[in-house]
Every structure is written in structure tokens, then in C-alpha cells.
Amino acid sequence: MRVLVTAGPTREPIDPVRFLSNHSSGRMGYALARALLAVGHEVVLVSGPVALRPPKGAQLELVETAQEMLTTCRRLWKDCDGLIAVAAVADYRPTQCSQKKLKMQAGEGRVLELIPNSDIVQTLAAQKGRRKVVGFALESGSGHEEALRKLKAKHLDWVVLNHPEAQGATRASLTLLDAFGGVQKKGPSAKTSLARWLVQQTFPSSLE
Ligand code: CTP
């Protein structure tokens, strides 16, 4: 199978030197890409800016903004058989990106106007046909209900519930929920081992 993976944060520019982003390291997405490759799948990895070595054998597409990630994913999704959306996509971007560096005005506040970005996994999953789609849900608190809401709203086959402590960390705990009411908990474990387990559950080996 050829699996599309989104990973890392996006950066939404404010001016030539500043952006909005988040703490995503890309570790879980890159670990999933490696785990998919290890069981014989092809991987197309669409990644925001991260400080990680590219997985050997993956087709790597580097992007910065949510809009670039969407355009790139749309182009690549046509030739893929499944999707794992791990990217911590910025939900909003500044309405305008200033061409010049914004100047500090001593003692004055500043209001930044934001507009929503498109939901990438939802957009792609709306055209999935028989292909399987895995999404993540990052929730403070238990988050079970909210993860299930995302599963339905975004047309997912599985949703991986995790928590803010996972962002930027090497270890995490997660809960895998499926569209038929299945619930499996895993961890705390290294993201590399969680990734291998998630691949077994969602896109098992094509070598056997
Ligand atoms: N996602 C996406 N495009 C977006 C936002 C999120 O593809 N613009 C995907 C993420 O990759 C993840 C899933 O949607 O697989 C859920 O992301 P999450 O940040 O938990 O939820 P949001 O939908 O952004 O909702 P909220 O921030 O309100 O919890």
C-alpha cells in the first residue's frame, strides 16, 4: 500500500520574521512513517518544519503553512491508498502577512486578526472512497467524547486520542478508537513503539 502521512507543525506567517505555530516535534508522524516502511508499505510524508532526519525510503514533501500542506496533500492523495494525519495543523492564520517587518510601538497593544484554515484530514477523507483514514485528536482532559465527535465529523476510520503532554515529547500514552466502538489503550511508551503498534492495528503488513 501507498500511505500518505502528515506530520509536524505548520507555520503561519505574520511578517517576514514571525509566525504562529505550536510545539509539535513531528516525532510521532516520522515514527509512523518508519513503522509503515518497516512492514513493506510505501510512504509519502508531507511534513511541516521539524528537526528530524527524514525516514529512509519515504517520499518527503516539505511544507510550511497549512495552505501549502493542503495543496500538497490534495495532489498526492489521488495516488495513495490510505492516510494517517498526525500533523498539528494551525487552525487559524493571520488574515494578512505584512511584507515588511512589523515595528514595535512602545507601550501599545496590537490586535492580530485570524481566519480559519481548511481542515486537511476532513477535506481528504471526504473523498476517500474505500480508503482508510486515521486521524489524531489532541485533547486536554479525558477527551473521549470529543475524539469520537472528530471521528464522525472528519469521516475517520480510527481516531488516536492523545494529550498535550505528548507534544514535543519522546514518550506518550494514547487511546485508539474505531468507528465500531472499539477502544484500545496503550502506553506510556516510546513513540517509536506506539507507532509500530498503531501500524499493526490500522495498516498491517503487506509482506505476509
Ligand atoms: N487536522 C487537519 N487540519 C486542520 C486541523 C486538524 O488535518 N486544519 C487534523 C490533525 O492532523 C488531526 C485531527 O485533524 O489528525 C485533529 O486535530 P486536533 O488539533 O486534535 O483537532 P482540531 O480539529 O484542530 O480541533 P480543536 O483544536 O478544536 O480541538
Coordinates of N, CA and C and ligand atoms in Angstrom, one line a residue:
M1 N 0.8 -1.2 0.0 CA 0.0 0.0 0.0 C 0.9 1.2 0.0
R2 N 0.3 2.3 -0.5 CA 1.0 3.6 -0.5 C 0.2 4.5 0.5
V3 N 0.9 4.9 1.6 CA 0.2 5.6 2.7 C 0.7 7.0 2.8
L4 N -0.2 8.0 2.8 CA 0.1 9.4 3.0 C 0.1 9.7 4.5
V5 N 1.2 10.3 4.9 CA 1.3 10.7 6.4 C 1.6 12.2 6.4
T6 N 0.8 12.9 7.2 CA 1.1 14.3 7.5 C 1.7 14.4 8.9
A7 N 2.7 15.3 9.0 CA 3.5 15.3 10.3 C 4.0 16.7 10.6
G8 N 4.3 16.9 11.9 CA 4.9 18.2 12.3 C 3.9 19.3 12.4
P9 N 4.4 20.5 12.8 CA 3.6 21.7 12.9 C 3.4 22.4 11.6
T10 N 2.6 23.3 11.5 CA 2.6 24.3 10.3 C 3.0 25.6 10.9
R11 N 3.5 26.5 10.0 CA 3.9 27.9 10.4 C 3.0 28.8 9.6
E12 N 2.4 29.8 10.3 CA 1.5 30.7 9.7 C 2.1 32.1 9.8
P13 N 2.7 32.7 8.7 CA 3.5 33.9 8.8 C 2.7 35.1 9.2
I14 N 3.3 35.9 10.1 CA 2.8 37.2 10.5 C 3.4 38.3 9.7
D15 N 4.8 38.2 9.6 CA 5.6 39.1 8.8 C 6.8 38.4 8.4
P16 N 7.8 39.0 7.7 CA 9.0 38.1 7.2 C 9.8 37.4 8.3
V17 N 9.6 37.8 9.6 CA 10.4 37.2 10.6 C 9.6 36.5 11.7
R18 N 8.3 36.6 11.6 CA 7.5 36.0 12.7 C 6.4 35.1 12.2
F19 N 6.0 34.1 13.0 CA 4.9 33.2 12.6 C 4.2 32.6 13.8
L20 N 3.0 32.1 13.6 CA 2.2 31.4 14.6 C 2.5 29.9 14.4
S21 N 2.7 29.1 15.5 CA 2.9 27.7 15.3 C 2.6 27.0 16.6
N22 N 3.1 25.8 16.8 CA 2.9 25.0 18.1 C 4.1 24.1 18.4
H23 N 3.9 23.3 19.5 CA 5.1 22.6 20.0 C 5.3 21.2 19.3
S24 N 4.6 20.9 18.2 CA 4.7 19.6 17.6 C 6.2 19.4 17.1
S25 N 6.7 18.2 17.5 CA 8.1 17.9 17.1 C 8.1 17.1 15.8
G26 N 7.0 16.5 15.4 CA 7.0 15.6 14.2 C 7.4 14.2 14.5
R27 N 7.7 13.9 15.8 CA 8.3 12.6 16.1 C 7.3 11.5 15.9
M28 N 6.0 11.7 16.2 CA 5.0 10.6 16.1 C 4.8 10.3 14.6
G29 N 4.7 11.4 13.8 CA 4.5 11.2 12.3 C 5.7 10.5 11.7
Y30 N 6.9 10.9 12.0 CA 8.1 10.3 11.5 C 8.2 8.9 11.9
A31 N 7.9 8.6 13.2 CA 7.9 7.2 13.7 C 6.9 6.4 12.9
L32 N 5.7 6.9 12.7 CA 4.7 6.2 11.9 C 5.2 5.9 10.5
A33 N 5.8 6.9 9.9 CA 6.4 6.7 8.5 C 7.4 5.5 8.5
R34 N 8.3 5.5 9.5 CA 9.3 4.4 9.6 C 8.6 3.1 9.8
A35 N 7.6 3.1 10.7 CA 6.9 1.8 11.0 C 6.1 1.3 9.8
L36 N 5.6 2.2 9.0 CA 4.9 1.7 7.8 C 5.9 1.2 6.8
L37 N 7.0 1.8 6.6 CA 8.1 1.4 5.7 C 8.6 0.0 6.2
A38 N 8.7 -0.2 7.5 CA 9.3 -1.4 8.0 C 8.4 -2.6 7.7
V39 N 7.1 -2.4 7.5 CA 6.2 -3.6 7.2 C 5.9 -3.6 5.7
G40 N 6.7 -2.9 4.9 CA 6.6 -3.1 3.5 C 5.7 -2.1 2.7
H41 N 5.2 -1.0 3.4 CA 4.3 0.0 2.7 C 5.2 1.0 2.0
E42 N 4.7 1.7 1.0 CA 5.3 2.9 0.5 C 4.8 4.1 1.3
V43 N 5.6 5.1 1.5 CA 5.2 6.2 2.4 C 5.4 7.5 1.7
V44 N 4.4 8.4 1.7 CA 4.5 9.8 1.2 C 4.4 10.6 2.5
L45 N 5.4 11.3 2.9 CA 5.4 12.0 4.1 C 5.4 13.5 3.8
V46 N 4.3 14.2 4.2 CA 4.1 15.6 4.0 C 4.4 16.3 5.4
S47 N 5.5 17.0 5.5 CA 5.9 17.4 6.8 C 6.1 18.9 6.9
G48 N 5.6 19.5 8.0 CA 6.0 20.9 8.3 C 7.4 20.9 8.8
P49 N 7.9 22.1 9.2 CA 9.3 22.2 9.7 C 9.6 21.5 11.0
V50 N 10.5 20.5 10.9 CA 10.9 19.8 12.1 C 12.4 19.6 12.1
A51 N 13.0 19.2 13.2 CA 14.4 19.0 13.3 C 14.7 17.5 13.4
L52 N 14.2 16.7 12.4 CA 14.3 15.2 12.4 C 15.0 14.8 11.1
R53 N 15.7 13.6 11.2 CA 16.2 13.0 10.0 C 15.1 12.4 9.2
P54 N 15.1 12.6 7.9 CA 14.0 12.0 7.0 C 14.1 10.5 7.0
P55 N 12.9 9.8 7.1 CA 12.9 8.4 7.1 C 13.4 7.9 5.7
K56 N 14.4 7.0 5.8 CA 15.0 6.5 4.5 C 13.9 5.7 3.7
G57 N 13.7 6.0 2.5 CA 12.8 5.3 1.7 C 11.5 6.0 1.5
A58 N 11.2 7.0 2.3 CA 9.9 7.7 2.2 C 10.1 8.8 1.1
Q59 N 9.0 9.1 0.5 CA 8.9 10.3 -0.4 C 8.6 11.5 0.5
L60 N 9.6 12.4 0.7 CA 9.4 13.5 1.6 C 9.0 14.8 0.9
E61 N 7.9 15.4 1.3 CA 7.4 16.7 0.8 C 7.4 17.7 1.9
L62 N 8.3 18.7 1.9 CA 8.4 19.7 2.9 C 7.5 20.9 2.7
V63 N 6.7 21.3 3.7 CA 5.8 22.4 3.5 C 5.9 23.3 4.8
E64 N 5.4 24.5 4.7 CA 5.5 25.4 5.8 C 4.0 25.7 6.4
T65 N 3.2 26.2 5.5 CA 1.9 26.6 6.0 C 0.8 25.5 5.8
A66 N -0.3 25.8 6.5 CA -1.4 24.8 6.4 C -2.0 24.8 5.0
Q67 N -2.0 26.0 4.3 CA -2.5 26.0 2.9 C -1.5 25.2 2.0
E68 N -0.2 25.3 2.2 CA 0.7 24.5 1.4 C 0.5 23.1 1.7
M69 N 0.3 22.7 3.0 CA 0.1 21.3 3.3 C -1.1 20.8 2.6
L70 N -2.2 21.5 2.6 CA -3.4 21.1 1.9 C -3.2 20.9 0.4
T71 N -2.6 21.9 -0.2 CA -2.4 21.8 -1.7 C -1.5 20.6 -2.0
T72 N -0.5 20.4 -1.2 CA 0.4 19.3 -1.5 C -0.3 17.9 -1.3
C73 N -1.0 17.8 -0.2 CA -1.8 16.6 0.1 C -2.8 16.3 -0.9
R74 N -3.5 17.3 -1.4 CA -4.6 17.1 -2.4 C -4.0 16.4 -3.6
R75 N -2.8 17.0 -4.0 CA -2.1 16.5 -5.2 C -1.7 15.0 -5.0
L76 N -1.2 14.7 -3.8 CA -0.6 13.3 -3.6 C -1.7 12.3 -3.2
W77 N -2.8 12.7 -2.7 CA -3.8 11.8 -2.2 C -4.4 10.9 -3.3
K78 N -4.4 11.5 -4.5 CA -5.0 10.8 -5.6 C -4.3 9.4 -5.8
D79 N -3.0 9.4 -5.5 CA -2.2 8.1 -5.8 C -1.9 7.3 -4.5
C80 N -2.6 7.6 -3.5 CA -2.4 6.9 -2.2 C -3.6 6.0 -1.8
D81 N -3.3 5.0 -1.0 CA -4.3 4.0 -0.6 C -4.8 4.2 0.8
G82 N -4.2 5.1 1.5 CA -4.6 5.3 2.9 C -3.9 6.6 3.5
L83 N -4.4 7.1 4.6 CA -3.9 8.3 5.2 C -3.8 8.2 6.7
I84 N -2.7 8.7 7.2 CA -2.6 8.9 8.7 C -2.2 10.4 8.8
A85 N -3.1 11.1 9.5 CA -3.0 12.6 9.6 C -2.5 12.9 11.1
V86 N -1.2 13.1 11.2 CA -0.7 13.4 12.6 C -0.3 14.9 12.7
A87 N -0.2 15.6 11.6 CA 0.2 17.0 11.7 C -0.6 17.8 12.6
A88 N 0.1 18.7 13.4 CA -0.5 19.6 14.2 C -0.7 20.9 13.4
V89 N -1.8 20.9 12.6 CA -2.1 22.0 11.6 C -2.6 23.1 12.4
A90 N -2.1 24.3 12.1 CA -2.7 25.5 12.8 C -4.1 25.7 12.3
D91 N -5.0 25.9 13.3 CA -6.4 26.0 12.9 C -6.7 27.4 12.3
Y92 N -5.8 28.4 12.6 CA -6.0 29.8 12.1 C -4.7 30.3 11.5
R93 N -4.9 31.3 10.6 CA -3.7 32.0 10.1 C -4.0 33.5 10.1
P94 N -3.0 34.3 10.2 CA -3.2 35.8 10.2 C -3.9 36.2 8.9
T95 N -4.9 37.0 9.0 CA -5.6 37.5 7.8 C -4.7 38.1 6.8
Q96 N -3.7 38.8 7.3 CA -2.7 39.4 6.4 C -1.3 39.1 6.9
C97 N -0.4 38.9 5.9 CA 1.0 38.7 6.2 C 1.7 40.0 5.8
S98 N 2.3 40.8 6.7 CA 2.9 42.0 6.4 C 4.1 41.8 5.5
Q99 N 4.3 42.5 4.4 CA 5.5 42.4 3.6 C 6.8 42.9 4.3
K100 N 6.6 43.9 5.2 CA 7.7 44.4 6.0 C 7.6 44.0 7.4
K101 N 8.7 43.9 8.1 CA 8.7 43.5 9.5 C 7.9 44.5 10.3
L102 N 7.0 44.0 11.1 CA 6.1 44.9 11.9 C 7.0 45.7 12.9
K103 N 6.7 46.9 13.1 CA 7.5 47.7 14.0 C 6.9 47.7 15.4
M104 N 7.7 47.6 16.4 CA 7.3 47.7 17.8 C 6.8 49.1 18.1
Q105 N 5.6 49.3 18.7 CA 5.2 50.6 19.1 C 5.1 50.6 20.6
A106 N 6.1 51.3 21.2 CA 6.3 51.3 22.6 C 5.0 51.5 23.4
G107 N 4.7 50.7 24.3 CA 3.6 50.9 25.2 C 2.2 50.6 24.6
E108 N 2.1 50.2 23.3 CA 0.8 50.0 22.7 C 0.6 48.5 22.4
G109 N -0.7 48.1 22.6 CA -1.0 46.7 22.3 C -1.2 46.5 20.8
R110 N -1.4 45.3 20.4 CA -1.6 45.1 19.0 C -2.7 44.0 18.8
V111 N -3.6 44.1 17.9 CA -4.6 43.0 17.7 C -4.2 42.3 16.4
L112 N -4.2 41.0 16.5 CA -3.8 40.2 15.3 C -5.1 39.5 14.8
E113 N -5.5 39.8 13.6 CA -6.8 39.2 13.1 C -6.5 37.9 12.4
L114 N -7.3 36.8 12.8 CA -7.0 35.5 12.2 C -8.2 35.0 11.4
I115 N -7.9 34.2 10.4 CA -9.0 33.5 9.7 C -8.7 32.0 9.8
P116 N -9.8 31.2 9.7 CA -9.6 29.7 9.8 C -8.9 29.1 8.6
N117 N -8.1 28.1 8.8 CA -7.5 27.3 7.8 C -8.5 26.2 7.5
S118 N -8.4 25.6 6.3 CA -9.2 24.4 6.0 C -8.7 23.2 6.8
D119 N -9.7 22.3 7.1 CA -9.3 21.1 7.8 C -8.8 20.1 6.8
I120 N -7.5 19.7 6.9 CA -6.9 18.9 5.8 C -7.4 17.5 5.8
V121 N -7.4 16.8 7.0 CA -7.9 15.4 7.0 C -9.3 15.3 6.6
Q122 N -10.1 16.3 7.0 CA -11.6 16.3 6.7 C -11.8 16.4 5.2
T123 N -11.0 17.3 4.6 CA -11.1 17.6 3.2 C -10.7 16.3 2.4
L124 N -9.6 15.7 2.8 CA -9.1 14.5 2.1 C -10.1 13.3 2.3
A125 N -10.5 13.1 3.6 CA -11.3 12.0 3.9 C -12.7 12.0 3.2
A126 N -13.2 13.3 2.9 CA -14.5 13.4 2.2 C -14.4 12.7 0.8
Q127 N -13.2 12.5 0.3 CA -13.0 11.9 -1.0 C -12.3 10.6 -0.8
K128 N -12.5 9.8 0.2 CA -11.7 8.6 0.5 C -12.2 7.4 -0.2
G129 N -13.4 7.3 -0.6 CA -14.0 6.1 -1.2 C -13.8 4.9 -0.2
R130 N -13.1 3.9 -0.6 CA -12.9 2.7 0.2 C -11.6 2.8 1.0
R131 N -10.9 3.9 0.9 CA -9.6 4.0 1.5 C -9.7 4.3 3.0
K132 N -8.8 3.8 3.8 CA -8.9 4.0 5.3 C -8.1 5.3 5.7
V133 N -8.7 6.0 6.7 CA -8.1 7.2 7.2 C -8.0 7.2 8.7
V134 N -6.8 7.5 9.2 CA -6.6 7.6 10.6 C -6.3 9.1 11.0
G135 N -7.0 9.6 12.0 CA -6.7 11.0 12.5 C -6.3 10.9 13.9
F136 N -5.8 12.0 14.4 CA -5.4 12.2 15.8 C -6.4 13.2 16.4
A137 N -6.5 13.1 17.7 CA -7.3 14.1 18.5 C -6.5 14.5 19.7
L138 N -6.1 15.7 19.8 CA -5.3 16.2 20.9 C -6.2 16.9 21.9
E139 N -6.4 16.3 23.0 CA -7.4 16.8 23.9 C -6.9 17.0 25.4
S140 N -7.2 18.1 26.0 CA -6.9 18.3 27.4 C -8.1 17.5 28.1
G141 N -7.8 17.0 29.3 CA -8.9 16.2 30.0 C -9.1 14.8 29.3
S142 N -10.2 14.1 29.6 CA -10.3 12.8 29.1 C -10.5 12.8 27.6
G143 N -11.4 13.6 27.0 CA -11.4 13.8 25.6 C -12.1 12.8 24.8
H144 N -12.6 11.7 25.4 CA -13.2 10.6 24.7 C -14.3 11.0 23.8
E145 N -15.3 11.7 24.3 CA -16.4 12.2 23.5 C -16.0 13.0 22.4
E146 N -15.1 13.9 22.7 CA -14.6 14.9 21.6 C -13.9 14.1 20.5
A147 N -13.1 13.1 20.9 CA -12.4 12.3 19.9 C -13.4 11.6 19.0
L148 N -14.5 11.1 19.6 CA -15.5 10.4 18.8 C -16.2 11.4 17.9
R149 N -16.4 12.6 18.4 CA -17.1 13.6 17.6 C -16.2 13.9 16.3
K150 N -14.9 14.0 16.5 CA -13.9 14.2 15.4 C -13.9 13.1 14.5
L151 N -14.0 11.8 15.0 CA -14.0 10.6 14.2 C -15.2 10.7 13.2
K152 N -16.3 11.1 13.7 CA -17.5 11.2 12.8 C -17.4 12.4 11.8
A153 N -17.1 13.6 12.4 CA -17.2 14.8 11.6 C -16.1 14.8 10.5
K154 N -15.0 14.1 10.8 CA -13.9 14.1 9.8 C -13.9 12.8 8.9
H155 N -14.9 12.0 9.0 CA -15.0 10.7 8.2 C -13.8 9.8 8.5
L156 N -13.4 9.7 9.7 CA -12.2 8.8 10.0 C -12.6 7.4 10.3
D157 N -11.7 6.4 10.0 CA -11.9 5.0 10.4 C -11.4 4.8 11.8
W158 N -10.4 5.5 12.2 CA -9.8 5.4 13.5 C -9.5 6.8 14.0
V159 N -9.6 7.1 15.3 CA -9.0 8.3 15.8 C -8.1 8.0 17.0
V160 N -7.0 8.6 17.0 CA -6.0 8.3 18.1 C -6.0 9.5 19.1
L161 N -6.6 9.2 20.3 CA -6.7 10.2 21.3 C -5.4 10.4 22.0
N162 N -4.8 11.6 22.1 CA -3.7 11.8 22.9 C -3.8 13.2 23.6
H163 N -2.8 13.6 24.4 CA -2.9 14.7 25.3 C -1.8 15.7 25.1
P164 N -2.0 16.9 25.5 CA -0.9 18.0 25.2 C 0.5 17.6 25.7
E165 N 0.6 16.8 26.7 CA 1.9 16.4 27.2 C 2.7 15.6 26.1
A166 N 2.0 15.1 25.1 CA 2.6 14.3 24.1 C 3.4 15.2 23.1
Q167 N 3.0 16.4 23.0 CA 3.6 17.4 22.0 C 5.0 17.7 22.4
G168 N 6.0 17.4 21.5 CA 7.4 17.7 21.8 C 8.1 16.6 22.6
A169 N 7.3 15.6 23.1 CA 7.9 14.6 23.9 C 8.3 13.3 23.1
T170 N 9.2 12.4 23.8 CA 9.6 11.2 23.1 C 8.6 10.0 23.5
R171 N 7.9 10.2 24.6 CA 7.0 9.1 25.0 C 5.6 9.7 25.1
A172 N 4.6 8.8 25.1 CA 3.2 9.2 25.2 C 2.3 8.1 25.6
S173 N 1.1 8.4 25.9 CA 0.0 7.4 26.1 C -1.1 7.8 25.1
L174 N -1.7 6.8 24.6 CA -2.8 7.1 23.6 C -3.9 6.0 23.7
T175 N -5.1 6.4 23.2 CA -6.2 5.5 23.1 C -6.6 5.5 21.6
L176 N -6.8 4.3 21.1 CA -7.2 4.1 19.7 C -8.7 3.8 19.7
L177 N -9.5 4.7 19.0 CA -11.0 4.4 19.0 C -11.3 4.2 17.5
D178 N -12.2 3.2 17.3 CA -12.6 3.0 15.9 C -14.1 3.3 15.7
A179 N -14.5 3.2 14.4 CA -15.9 3.7 14.1 C -16.9 2.7 14.6
F180 N -16.5 1.5 15.1 CA -17.4 0.5 15.5 C -17.5 0.4 17.1
G181 N -16.9 1.3 17.8 CA -17.0 1.4 19.2 C -15.8 0.7 19.9
G182 N -14.8 0.2 19.1 CA -13.6 -0.4 19.7 C -12.7 0.7 20.4
V183 N -12.2 0.3 21.6 CA -11.4 1.2 22.4 C -10.1 0.4 22.9
Q184 N -8.9 0.9 22.5 CA -7.7 0.2 23.0 C -6.8 1.3 23.5
K185 N -6.2 1.0 24.7 CA -5.3 2.0 25.4 C -3.9 1.4 25.3
K186 N -2.9 2.3 25.1 CA -1.5 1.9 25.0 C -0.6 3.0 25.7
G187 N 0.4 2.5 26.4 CA 1.4 3.4 26.9 C 1.2 3.7 28.4
P188 N 2.0 4.5 29.0 CA 3.1 5.3 28.4 C 4.2 4.5 27.8
S189 N 4.6 4.8 26.6 CA 5.6 4.1 25.8 C 6.3 5.1 24.9
A190 N 7.5 4.6 24.4 CA 8.2 5.4 23.4 C 7.3 5.6 22.2
K191 N 7.4 6.8 21.5 CA 6.6 7.0 20.3 C 6.9 6.0 19.2
T192 N 8.2 5.5 19.2 CA 8.6 4.5 18.2 C 7.8 3.2 18.4
S193 N 7.6 2.8 19.6 CA 6.9 1.5 19.8 C 5.4 1.8 19.7
L194 N 4.9 2.9 20.1 CA 3.5 3.2 19.8 C 3.2 3.2 18.3
A195 N 4.1 3.8 17.6 CA 3.9 3.8 16.1 C 3.8 2.4 15.5
R196 N 4.7 1.5 16.0 CA 4.7 0.2 15.4 C 3.3 -0.5 15.7
W197 N 2.9 -0.3 17.0 CA 1.6 -0.9 17.4 C 0.4 -0.3 16.6
L198 N 0.4 1.1 16.4 CA -0.6 1.7 15.6 C -0.7 1.2 14.2
V199 N 0.5 0.9 13.6 CA 0.5 0.4 12.2 C -0.1 -1.0 12.2
Q200 N 0.3 -1.8 13.2 CA -0.3 -3.2 13.2 C -1.8 -3.1 13.3
Q201 N -2.4 -2.1 14.0 CA -3.8 -2.0 14.1 C -4.5 -1.5 12.9
T202 N -3.8 -0.6 12.1 CA -4.5 0.1 11.1 C -4.1 -0.3 9.7
F203 N -2.8 -0.4 9.4 CA -2.3 -0.7 8.1 C -1.3 -1.9 8.3
P204 N -1.8 -3.1 8.6 CA -0.8 -4.2 8.9 C 0.0 -4.5 7.7
S205 N 1.0 -5.4 7.9 CA 2.0 -5.7 6.9 C 1.4 -6.1 5.6
S206 N 2.0 -5.6 4.5 CA 1.6 -6.1 3.2 C 2.6 -7.2 2.7
L207 N 3.5 -7.6 3.5 CA 4.6 -8.5 3.1 C 4.1 -10.0 3.3
E208 N 3.1 -10.2 4.3 CA 2.7 -11.6 4.6 C 1.8 -12.1 3.5
Ligands
CTP1 N1 -6.2 18.5 11.3 C1 -6.1 18.7 9.9 N2 -6.3 20.0 9.5 C2 -6.6 21.0 10.4 C3 -6.7 20.7 11.8 C4 -6.5 19.4 12.2 O1 -5.8 17.8 9.1 N3 -6.7 22.3 9.9 C5 -6.2 17.0 11.7 C6 -5.0 16.7 12.6 O2 -3.9 16.3 11.8 C7 -5.5 15.6 13.4 C8 -7.0 15.9 13.5 O3 -7.3 16.8 12.5 O4 -5.5 14.3 12.7 C9 -7.4 16.5 14.8 O5 -6.6 17.6 15.2 P1 -6.9 18.4 16.6 O6 -5.8 19.5 16.7 O7 -7.0 17.4 17.7 O8 -8.3 19.0 16.4 P2 -9.0 20.2 15.7 O9 -9.9 19.6 14.7 O10 -7.9 21.2 15.3 O11 -9.9 20.8 16.9 P3 -9.6 21.6 18.2 O12 -8.2 22.3 18.0 O13 -10.7 22.5 18.4 O14 -9.5 20.5 19.3

